[in-house]
PDB file of C-alpha atoms and ligand atoms in Angstrom:
ATOM      1  CA  MET A 271     102.277  99.325 119.979  1.00  0.00           C
ATOM      2  CA  THR A 272      99.218 100.791 121.669  1.00  0.00           C
ATOM      3  CA  GLU A 273      95.783  99.746 120.508  1.00  0.00           C
ATOM      4  CA  GLN A 274      95.355 103.139 118.880  1.00  0.00           C
ATOM      5  CA  GLU A 275      98.631 102.864 116.966  1.00  0.00           C
ATOM      6  CA  THR A 276      97.630  99.418 115.773  1.00  0.00           C
ATOM      7  CA  GLN A 277      94.280 100.763 114.579  1.00  0.00           C
ATOM      8  CA  GLN A 278      95.962 103.641 112.748  1.00  0.00           C
ATOM      9  CA  ARG A 279      98.385 101.307 111.076  1.00  0.00           C
ATOM     10  CA  ILE A 280      95.603  99.019 109.874  1.00  0.00           C
ATOM     11  CA  VAL A 281      93.620 101.990 108.558  1.00  0.00           C
ATOM     12  CA  HIS A 282      96.730 103.119 106.706  1.00  0.00           C
ATOM     13  CA  ASN A 283      97.297  99.630 105.244  1.00  0.00           C
ATOM     14  CA  TRP A 284      93.652  99.262 104.214  1.00  0.00           C
ATOM     15  CA  GLN A 285      93.612 102.624 102.469  1.00  0.00           C
ATOM     16  CA  SER A 286      96.900 101.907 100.773  1.00  0.00           C
ATOM     17  CA  VAL A 287      95.699  98.539  99.423  1.00  0.00           C
ATOM     18  CA  GLN A 288      92.427 100.131  98.281  1.00  0.00           C
ATOM     19  CA  GLN A 289      94.349 102.817  96.457  1.00  0.00           C
ATOM     20  CA  GLN A 290      96.665 100.332  94.754  1.00  0.00           C
ATOM     21  CA  VAL A 291      93.667  98.295  93.638  1.00  0.00           C
ATOM     22  CA  ARG A 292      91.967 101.420  92.308  1.00  0.00           C
ATOM     23  CA  GLU A 293      95.071 102.653  90.466  1.00  0.00           C
ATOM     24  CA  THR A 294      95.786  99.263  88.934  1.00  0.00           C
ATOM     25  CA  ALA A 295      92.184  98.953  87.745  1.00  0.00           C
ATOM     26  CA  LEU A 296      92.134 102.417  86.208  1.00  0.00           C
ATOM     27  CA  ALA A 297      95.509 101.860  84.540  1.00  0.00           C
ATOM     28  CA  CYS A 298      94.109  98.886  82.632  1.00  0.00           C
ATOM     29  CA  GLY A 299      90.752 100.475  81.879  1.00  0.00           C
ATOM     30  CA  ARG A 300      88.694  98.575  84.437  1.00  0.00           C
ATOM     31  CA  ASP A 301      86.070  99.847  86.865  1.00  0.00           C
ATOM     32  CA  PRO A 302      87.672  99.818  90.359  1.00  0.00           C
ATOM     33  CA  ASN A 303      84.267  99.066  91.885  1.00  0.00           C
ATOM     34  CA  ALA A 304      84.192  95.758  90.023  1.00  0.00           C
ATOM     35  CA  ILE A 305      86.974  94.463  92.281  1.00  0.00           C
ATOM     36  CA  ARG A 306      86.227  93.322  95.800  1.00  0.00           C
ATOM     37  CA  ILE A 307      89.017  93.220  98.343  1.00  0.00           C
ATOM     38  CA  ILE A 308      88.699  90.194 100.613  1.00  0.00           C
ATOM     39  CA  GLY A 309      90.587  90.960 103.829  1.00  0.00           C
ATOM     40  CA  VAL A 310      92.231  87.686 104.807  1.00  0.00           C
ATOM     41  CA  THR A 311      92.203  87.537 108.602  1.00  0.00           C
ATOM     42  CA  LYS A 312      93.561  84.011 109.075  1.00  0.00           C
ATOM     43  CA  TYR A 313      96.738  85.351 110.712  1.00  0.00           C
ATOM     44  CA  VAL A 314      95.016  87.437 113.375  1.00  0.00           C
ATOM     45  CA  ASP A 315      92.724  87.230 116.387  1.00  0.00           C
ATOM     46  CA  GLU A 316      89.268  88.691 116.842  1.00  0.00           C
ATOM     47  CA  GLN A 317      90.614  92.022 118.054  1.00  0.00           C
ATOM     48  CA  LEU A 318      92.718  92.666 114.959  1.00  0.00           C
ATOM     49  CA  THR A 319      89.917  91.370 112.775  1.00  0.00           C
ATOM     50  CA  ARG A 320      87.653  93.994 114.349  1.00  0.00           C
ATOM     51  CA  ALA A 321      90.309  96.633 113.729  1.00  0.00           C
ATOM     52  CA  LEU A 322      90.263  95.785 110.022  1.00  0.00           C
ATOM     53  CA  ILE A 323      86.465  95.964 109.984  1.00  0.00           C
ATOM     54  CA  SER A 324      86.616  99.389 111.655  1.00  0.00           C
ATOM     55  CA  ALA A 325      89.014 100.502 108.948  1.00  0.00           C
ATOM     56  CA  GLY A 326      86.262  99.754 106.423  1.00  0.00           C
ATOM     57  CA  CYS A 327      86.742  96.157 105.261  1.00  0.00           C
ATOM     58  CA  ARG A 328      83.469  94.214 105.115  1.00  0.00           C
ATOM     59  CA  ASP A 329      84.579  91.080 103.287  1.00  0.00           C
ATOM     60  CA  LEU A 330      86.597  88.724 105.442  1.00  0.00           C
ATOM     61  CA  GLY A 331      88.448  85.612 104.337  1.00  0.00           C
ATOM     62  CA  GLU A 332      89.446  82.673 106.523  1.00  0.00           C
ATOM     63  CA  SER A 333      91.154  79.454 105.539  1.00  0.00           C
ATOM     64  CA  ARG A 334      90.008  77.310 108.473  1.00  0.00           C
ATOM     65  CA  PRO A 335      86.319  76.592 108.973  1.00  0.00           C
ATOM     66  CA  GLN A 336      86.531  76.516 112.777  1.00  0.00           C
ATOM     67  CA  LEU A 337      88.129  79.952 112.941  1.00  0.00           C
ATOM     68  CA  MET A 338      85.516  81.320 110.577  1.00  0.00           C
ATOM     69  CA  TRP A 339      82.574  80.118 112.565  1.00  0.00           C
ATOM     70  CA  GLN A 340      84.159  81.135 115.878  1.00  0.00           C
ATOM     71  CA  LYS A 341      84.786  84.652 114.632  1.00  0.00           C
ATOM     72  CA  SER A 342      81.440  84.980 112.922  1.00  0.00           C
ATOM     73  CA  GLU A 343      79.631  83.824 116.040  1.00  0.00           C
ATOM     74  CA  ALA A 344      81.655  86.274 118.150  1.00  0.00           C
ATOM     75  CA  MET A 345      80.997  89.150 115.760  1.00  0.00           C
ATOM     76  CA  GLN A 346      77.288  88.894 115.158  1.00  0.00           C
ATOM     77  CA  ASP A 347      77.023  92.494 116.334  1.00  0.00           C
ATOM     78  CA  VAL A 348      78.793  93.614 113.122  1.00  0.00           C
ATOM     79  CA  THR A 349      76.530  94.049 110.112  1.00  0.00           C
ATOM     80  CA  PRO A 350      76.748  93.867 107.231  1.00  0.00           C
ATOM     81  CA  LEU A 351      79.681  91.477 107.057  1.00  0.00           C
ATOM     82  CA  SER A 352      80.441  88.896 104.367  1.00  0.00           C
ATOM     83  CA  TRP A 353      82.533  85.800 105.000  1.00  0.00           C
ATOM     84  CA  HIS A 354      84.703  84.057 102.438  1.00  0.00           C
ATOM     85  CA  MET A 355      86.015  80.539 102.876  1.00  0.00           C
ATOM     86  CA  ILE A 356      89.346  80.320 101.063  1.00  0.00           C
ATOM     87  CA  GLY A 357      90.887  77.119 102.447  1.00  0.00           C
ATOM     88  CA  HIS A 358      90.298  73.408 102.053  1.00  0.00           C
ATOM     89  CA  LEU A 359      86.938  72.316 103.402  1.00  0.00           C
ATOM     90  CA  GLN A 360      85.958  68.909 104.724  1.00  0.00           C
ATOM     91  CA  ARG A 361      82.419  67.652 104.443  1.00  0.00           C
ATOM     92  CA  ASN A 362      81.983  67.220 108.186  1.00  0.00           C
ATOM     93  CA  LYS A 363      82.553  70.974 108.656  1.00  0.00           C
ATOM     94  CA  VAL A 364      79.951  72.083 106.138  1.00  0.00           C
ATOM     95  CA  ARG A 365      76.865  72.220 108.339  1.00  0.00           C
ATOM     96  CA  ARG A 366      78.257  74.590 110.922  1.00  0.00           C
ATOM     97  CA  LEU A 367      80.146  76.649 108.379  1.00  0.00           C
ATOM     98  CA  LEU A 368      77.040  77.400 106.340  1.00  0.00           C
ATOM     99  CA  ARG A 369      75.445  79.232 109.230  1.00  0.00           C
ATOM    100  CA  CYS A 370      77.561  82.252 108.363  1.00  0.00           C
ATOM    101  CA  GLU A 371      76.484  81.931 104.712  1.00  0.00           C
ATOM    102  CA  PRO A 372      79.980  82.311 103.316  1.00  0.00           C
ATOM    103  CA  THR A 373      81.034  82.572  99.716  1.00  0.00           C
ATOM    104  CA  ILE A 374      83.161  79.456  99.296  1.00  0.00           C
ATOM    105  CA  HIS A 375      86.143  80.034  96.998  1.00  0.00           C
ATOM    106  CA  SER A 376      87.901  76.740  97.554  1.00  0.00           C
ATOM    107  CA  ILE A 377      85.698  73.996  96.134  1.00  0.00           C
ATOM    108  CA  ASP A 378      88.144  71.248  95.208  1.00  0.00           C
ATOM    109  CA  SER A 379      85.976  68.141  94.965  1.00  0.00           C
ATOM    110  CA  GLU A 380      82.538  67.167  93.710  1.00  0.00           C
ATOM    111  CA  ARG A 381      81.840  65.486  97.019  1.00  0.00           C
ATOM    112  CA  VAL A 382      82.242  68.663  99.013  1.00  0.00           C
ATOM    113  CA  LEU A 383      80.202  70.563  96.431  1.00  0.00           C
ATOM    114  CA  SER A 384      77.331  68.099  96.759  1.00  0.00           C
ATOM    115  CA  ALA A 385      77.563  68.214 100.542  1.00  0.00           C
ATOM    116  CA  ILE A 386      77.243  72.002 100.448  1.00  0.00           C
ATOM    117  CA  ALA A 387      74.286  71.848  98.057  1.00  0.00           C
ATOM    118  CA  GLU A 388      72.491  69.344 100.257  1.00  0.00           C
ATOM    119  CA  GLU A 389      73.100  71.202 103.495  1.00  0.00           C
ATOM    120  CA  ALA A 390      72.238  74.599 102.016  1.00  0.00           C
ATOM    121  CA  THR A 391      68.971  73.196 100.710  1.00  0.00           C
ATOM    122  CA  GLN A 392      68.158  71.874 104.171  1.00  0.00           C
ATOM    123  CA  GLN A 393      68.960  75.238 105.717  1.00  0.00           C
ATOM    124  CA  GLY A 394      66.864  76.983 103.057  1.00  0.00           C
ATOM    125  CA  ILE A 395      69.744  79.110 101.765  1.00  0.00           C
ATOM    126  CA  CYS A 396      71.737  79.387  98.547  1.00  0.00           C
ATOM    127  CA  ILE A 397      75.527  79.483  98.736  1.00  0.00           C
ATOM    128  CA  ASN A 398      77.742  81.162  96.168  1.00  0.00           C
ATOM    129  CA  VAL A 399      80.742  79.007  95.347  1.00  0.00           C
ATOM    130  CA  LEU A 400      83.806  79.145  93.125  1.00  0.00           C
ATOM    131  CA  LEU A 401      85.652  76.171  91.688  1.00  0.00           C
ATOM    132  CA  GLU A 402      89.320  76.174  92.629  1.00  0.00           C
ATOM    133  CA  VAL A 403      91.557  75.407  89.687  1.00  0.00           C
ATOM    134  CA  ASN A 404      95.110  74.158  90.026  1.00  0.00           C
ATOM    135  CA  ILE A 405      96.376  76.429  87.304  1.00  0.00           C
ATOM    136  CA  SER A 406     100.061  76.222  88.168  1.00  0.00           C
ATOM    137  CA  GLY A 407     100.110  72.428  87.997  1.00  0.00           C
ATOM    138  CA  ASP A 408     101.887  72.658  91.351  1.00  0.00           C
ATOM    139  CA  GLU A 409     101.552  69.287  93.061  1.00  0.00           C
ATOM    140  CA  ALA A 410     101.329  70.915  96.467  1.00  0.00           C
ATOM    141  CA  LYS A 411      98.304  72.938  95.398  1.00  0.00           C
ATOM    142  CA  THR A 412      94.730  71.860  95.768  1.00  0.00           C
ATOM    143  CA  GLY A 413      92.097  72.410  93.134  1.00  0.00           C
ATOM    144  CA  PHE A 414      90.750  70.764  90.018  1.00  0.00           C
ATOM    145  CA  VAL A 415      92.920  70.130  86.998  1.00  0.00           C
ATOM    146  CA  THR A 416      91.647  72.339  84.201  1.00  0.00           C
ATOM    147  CA  ASP A 417      90.073  69.503  82.204  1.00  0.00           C
ATOM    148  CA  ALA A 418      87.927  68.472  85.161  1.00  0.00           C
ATOM    149  CA  VAL A 419      86.022  71.745  85.405  1.00  0.00           C
ATOM    150  CA  GLU A 420      83.700  71.544  82.405  1.00  0.00           C
ATOM    151  CA  PRO A 421      82.128  68.179  83.326  1.00  0.00           C
ATOM    152  CA  ILE A 422      81.443  69.529  86.811  1.00  0.00           C
ATOM    153  CA  LEU A 423      79.702  72.599  85.452  1.00  0.00           C
ATOM    154  CA  GLU A 424      77.632  70.409  83.147  1.00  0.00           C
ATOM    155  CA  ALA A 425      76.677  68.019  85.913  1.00  0.00           C
ATOM    156  CA  GLN A 426      76.155  70.429  88.780  1.00  0.00           C
ATOM    157  CA  GLN A 427      72.803  72.162  88.540  1.00  0.00           C
ATOM    158  CA  GLN A 428      71.790  71.462  92.101  1.00  0.00           C
ATOM    159  CA  PRO A 429      69.627  73.726  94.204  1.00  0.00           C
ATOM    160  CA  GLY A 430      71.379  75.271  97.212  1.00  0.00           C
ATOM    161  CA  ILE A 431      74.474  76.363  95.329  1.00  0.00           C
ATOM    162  CA  GLN A 432      75.341  78.784  92.606  1.00  0.00           C
ATOM    163  CA  ILE A 433      78.681  78.329  90.868  1.00  0.00           C
ATOM    164  CA  ARG A 434      79.811  81.904  90.273  1.00  0.00           C
ATOM    165  CA  GLY A 435      83.279  81.437  88.811  1.00  0.00           C
ATOM    166  CA  LEU A 436      86.815  80.242  89.398  1.00  0.00           C
ATOM    167  CA  MET A 437      89.498  80.688  92.026  1.00  0.00           C
ATOM    168  CA  ALA A 438      93.211  80.237  91.399  1.00  0.00           C
ATOM    169  CA  MET A 439      96.558  80.778  93.070  1.00  0.00           C
ATOM    170  CA  ALA A 440      99.898  81.294  91.411  1.00  0.00           C
ATOM    171  CA  GLY A 441     102.440  78.568  92.164  1.00  0.00           C
ATOM    172  CA  TRP A 442     104.761  78.897  95.143  1.00  0.00           C
ATOM    173  CA  GLY A 443     107.647  81.280  94.623  1.00  0.00           C
ATOM    174  CA  THR A 444     106.381  82.263  91.180  1.00  0.00           C
ATOM    175  CA  ASP A 445     107.890  85.405  89.671  1.00  0.00           C
ATOM    176  CA  PRO A 446     105.430  88.158  88.649  1.00  0.00           C
ATOM    177  CA  THR A 447     105.601  87.413  84.931  1.00  0.00           C
ATOM    178  CA  THR A 448     104.808  83.728  85.411  1.00  0.00           C
ATOM    179  CA  ALA A 449     102.092  84.565  87.928  1.00  0.00           C
ATOM    180  CA  ARG A 450     100.463  86.876  85.417  1.00  0.00           C
ATOM    181  CA  ARG A 451     100.516  84.166  82.764  1.00  0.00           C
ATOM    182  CA  GLN A 452      98.794  81.783  85.189  1.00  0.00           C
ATOM    183  CA  PHE A 453      96.079  84.360  85.892  1.00  0.00           C
ATOM    184  CA  GLU A 454      95.680  84.878  82.171  1.00  0.00           C
ATOM    185  CA  LYS A 455      95.228  81.132  81.724  1.00  0.00           C
ATOM    186  CA  THR A 456      92.567  81.159  84.439  1.00  0.00           C
ATOM    187  CA  ARG A 457      90.627  83.920  82.698  1.00  0.00           C
ATOM    188  CA  GLU A 458      90.896  82.132  79.347  1.00  0.00           C
ATOM    189  CA  LEU A 459      89.631  78.942  80.947  1.00  0.00           C
ATOM    190  CA  ARG A 460      86.685  80.854  82.397  1.00  0.00           C
ATOM    191  CA  ASP A 461      85.906  82.396  79.010  1.00  0.00           C
ATOM    192  CA  GLN A 462      86.016  78.991  77.302  1.00  0.00           C
ATOM    193  CA  LEU A 463      83.806  77.449  79.975  1.00  0.00           C
ATOM    194  CA  GLN A 464      81.197  80.167  79.589  1.00  0.00           C
ATOM    195  CA  ILE A 465      81.022  79.495  75.867  1.00  0.00           C
ATOM    196  CA  ALA A 466      81.063  75.714  76.194  1.00  0.00           C
ATOM    197  CA  THR A 467      78.415  75.500  78.926  1.00  0.00           C
ATOM    198  CA  GLY A 468      76.392  78.652  78.320  1.00  0.00           C
ATOM    199  CA  ARG A 469      76.586  79.402  82.026  1.00  0.00           C
ATOM    200  CA  PRO A 470      77.695  82.790  83.308  1.00  0.00           C
ATOM    201  CA  LEU A 471      80.852  82.683  85.454  1.00  0.00           C
ATOM    202  CA  PRO A 472      81.334  86.326  86.396  1.00  0.00           C
ATOM    203  CA  GLU A 473      83.744  85.904  89.306  1.00  0.00           C
ATOM    204  CA  LEU A 474      87.507  85.371  89.201  1.00  0.00           C
ATOM    205  CA  SER A 475      89.084  85.128  92.655  1.00  0.00           C
ATOM    206  CA  MET A 476      92.795  85.527  92.135  1.00  0.00           C
ATOM    207  CA  GLY A 477      95.649  87.597  93.487  1.00  0.00           C
ATOM    208  CA  MET A 478      97.156  87.878  96.968  1.00  0.00           C
ATOM    209  CA  SER A 479      99.415  90.489  98.633  1.00  0.00           C
ATOM    210  CA  GLY A 480     102.341  89.664  96.377  1.00  0.00           C
ATOM    211  CA  ASP A 481     100.596  89.447  93.021  1.00  0.00           C
ATOM    212  CA  PHE A 482      97.209  91.164  93.108  1.00  0.00           C
ATOM    213  CA  GLN A 483      98.172  93.798  90.552  1.00  0.00           C
ATOM    214  CA  ALA A 484      98.916  91.118  87.951  1.00  0.00           C
ATOM    215  CA  ALA A 485      95.612  89.432  88.817  1.00  0.00           C
ATOM    216  CA  ILE A 486      93.632  92.649  88.361  1.00  0.00           C
ATOM    217  CA  LYS A 487      95.221  93.193  84.960  1.00  0.00           C
ATOM    218  CA  GLU A 488      93.985  89.725  84.009  1.00  0.00           C
ATOM    219  CA  GLY A 489      90.428  90.290  85.190  1.00  0.00           C
ATOM    220  CA  ALA A 490      90.264  89.398  88.894  1.00  0.00           C
ATOM    221  CA  THR A 491      86.960  90.414  90.486  1.00  0.00           C
ATOM    222  CA  MET A 492      88.041  89.394  93.989  1.00  0.00           C
ATOM    223  CA  VAL A 493      91.531  89.747  95.407  1.00  0.00           C
ATOM    224  CA  ARG A 494      92.412  87.989  98.653  1.00  0.00           C
ATOM    225  CA  ILE A 495      94.758  90.181 100.678  1.00  0.00           C
ATOM    226  CA  GLY A 496      96.187  89.189 104.049  1.00  0.00           C
ATOM    227  CA  SER A 497      99.730  90.137 105.007  1.00  0.00           C
ATOM    228  CA  SER A 498      99.735  93.602 103.389  1.00  0.00           C
ATOM    229  CA  LEU A 499      96.791  94.604 105.569  1.00  0.00           C
ATOM    230  CA  PHE A 500      98.603  93.622 108.749  1.00  0.00           C
ATOM    231  CA  ASP A 501     101.997  94.930 107.733  1.00  0.00           C
ATOM    232  CA  GLY A 502     103.748  96.492 110.717  1.00  0.00           C
ATOM    233  CA  VAL A 503     101.234  94.940 113.103  1.00  0.00           C
ATOM    234  CA  ILE A 504     102.197  91.291 112.937  1.00  0.00           C
ATOM    235  CA  GLU A 505     105.318  89.646 111.618  1.00  0.00           C
ATOM    236  CA  ARG A 506     105.109  89.325 107.871  1.00  0.00           C
ATOM    237  CA  LYS A 507     104.291  85.802 106.810  1.00  0.00           C
TER     238      LYS A 507
HETATM  239  C1  PLP B  75      96.606  83.261 103.106  1.00  0.00           C
HETATM  240  C2  PLP B  75      95.879  83.293 101.837  1.00  0.00           C
HETATM  241  C3  PLP B  75      95.748  84.493 101.119  1.00  0.00           C
HETATM  242  C4  PLP B  75      96.367  85.793 101.566  1.00  0.00           C
HETATM  243  O1  PLP B  75      97.735  85.766 101.333  1.00  0.00           O
HETATM  244  P1  PLP B  75      98.674  87.027 101.597  1.00  0.00           P
HETATM  245  O2  PLP B  75      99.883  86.728 100.811  1.00  0.00           O
HETATM  246  O3  PLP B  75      98.906  87.078 103.050  1.00  0.00           O
HETATM  247  O4  PLP B  75      97.955  88.229 101.091  1.00  0.00           O
HETATM  248  C5  PLP B  75      95.035  84.451  99.934  1.00  0.00           C
HETATM  249  N1  PLP B  75      94.481  83.308  99.473  1.00  0.00           N
HETATM  250  C6  PLP B  75      94.583  82.145 100.128  1.00  0.00           C
HETATM  251  C7  PLP B  75      93.929  80.935  99.569  1.00  0.00           C
HETATM  252  C8  PLP B  75      95.287  82.099 101.334  1.00  0.00           C
HETATM  253  O5  PLP B  75      95.389  80.913 101.969  1.00  0.00           O
END
C-alpha cells in the first residue's frame, strides 16, 4: 500500500465509524454529538496515528503510558489533541504521563487515584478521570468490583482530579446480547451512584470495535475504537 492509499483507507474507516455511531445514536433517540469517538492508536506507530488525526480524529487512546507520552511529545505540533489513557497505570508513570493532561479512563485502585491527585496538584492542573468497573466479573479483567465504587466516590474529594464517570469493558468473547446487558448494568450502577452520592457522573466510557453499538444504546458517551479504524491497514487484532 502506498502512503496515499493508507491515508484514504483510514479516512474511509473513520467516516464509516462516525456514520455508524451517528446512525446508532439517532436510532435510539440520542444526540450523536453527545458521543465522543476515542481513536485507539495502541496498535500503530506515529505515522499511522498522524494519518488518523488527518482524517479528523482528535481524541486518541493509548493503553501504555510510555507510548502515550512518546507520541504526545512527538506530536506537539498537532493542536488541539486530547489524549485518553485506557490501560492499567502504575504510580511511577503518573508524573510523566500527566504532562499530556490525559483523561484517564482506567483508574483501578485508590492508590493510583491518590497519586494522580497529588501529582496534578503539584503540576497545577486538574485531571478528568473515570473509575473502571469490572462489570463482567471476569477474573482476567481489571477494575473495581461494583460494591467498591461508592465508598471511593464518598472518600475522594481531592483537588487535582475530577471523577467524571465510569469505564467498563464487556467480558472476553461475550456475545452481543450479554455485552449489552453488561453495559446496561454499568449505566444502572452509574445512575444509582449519582443518587446515592449526589455527585454528577456524566461520562460512560464503554464500547469497542465489536460492541460499540450496544454500548451507545445503553448510554455510552465515549466509545473506544481501535481495530475498525485501521481495518485494511494493519492485520486485524
Ligand atoms: C484496545 C482497546 C480498545 C480498542 O479495541 P478494538 O477492539 O480494537 O476497537 C478499547 N478499550 C481498551 C481498554 C483497549 O485496551
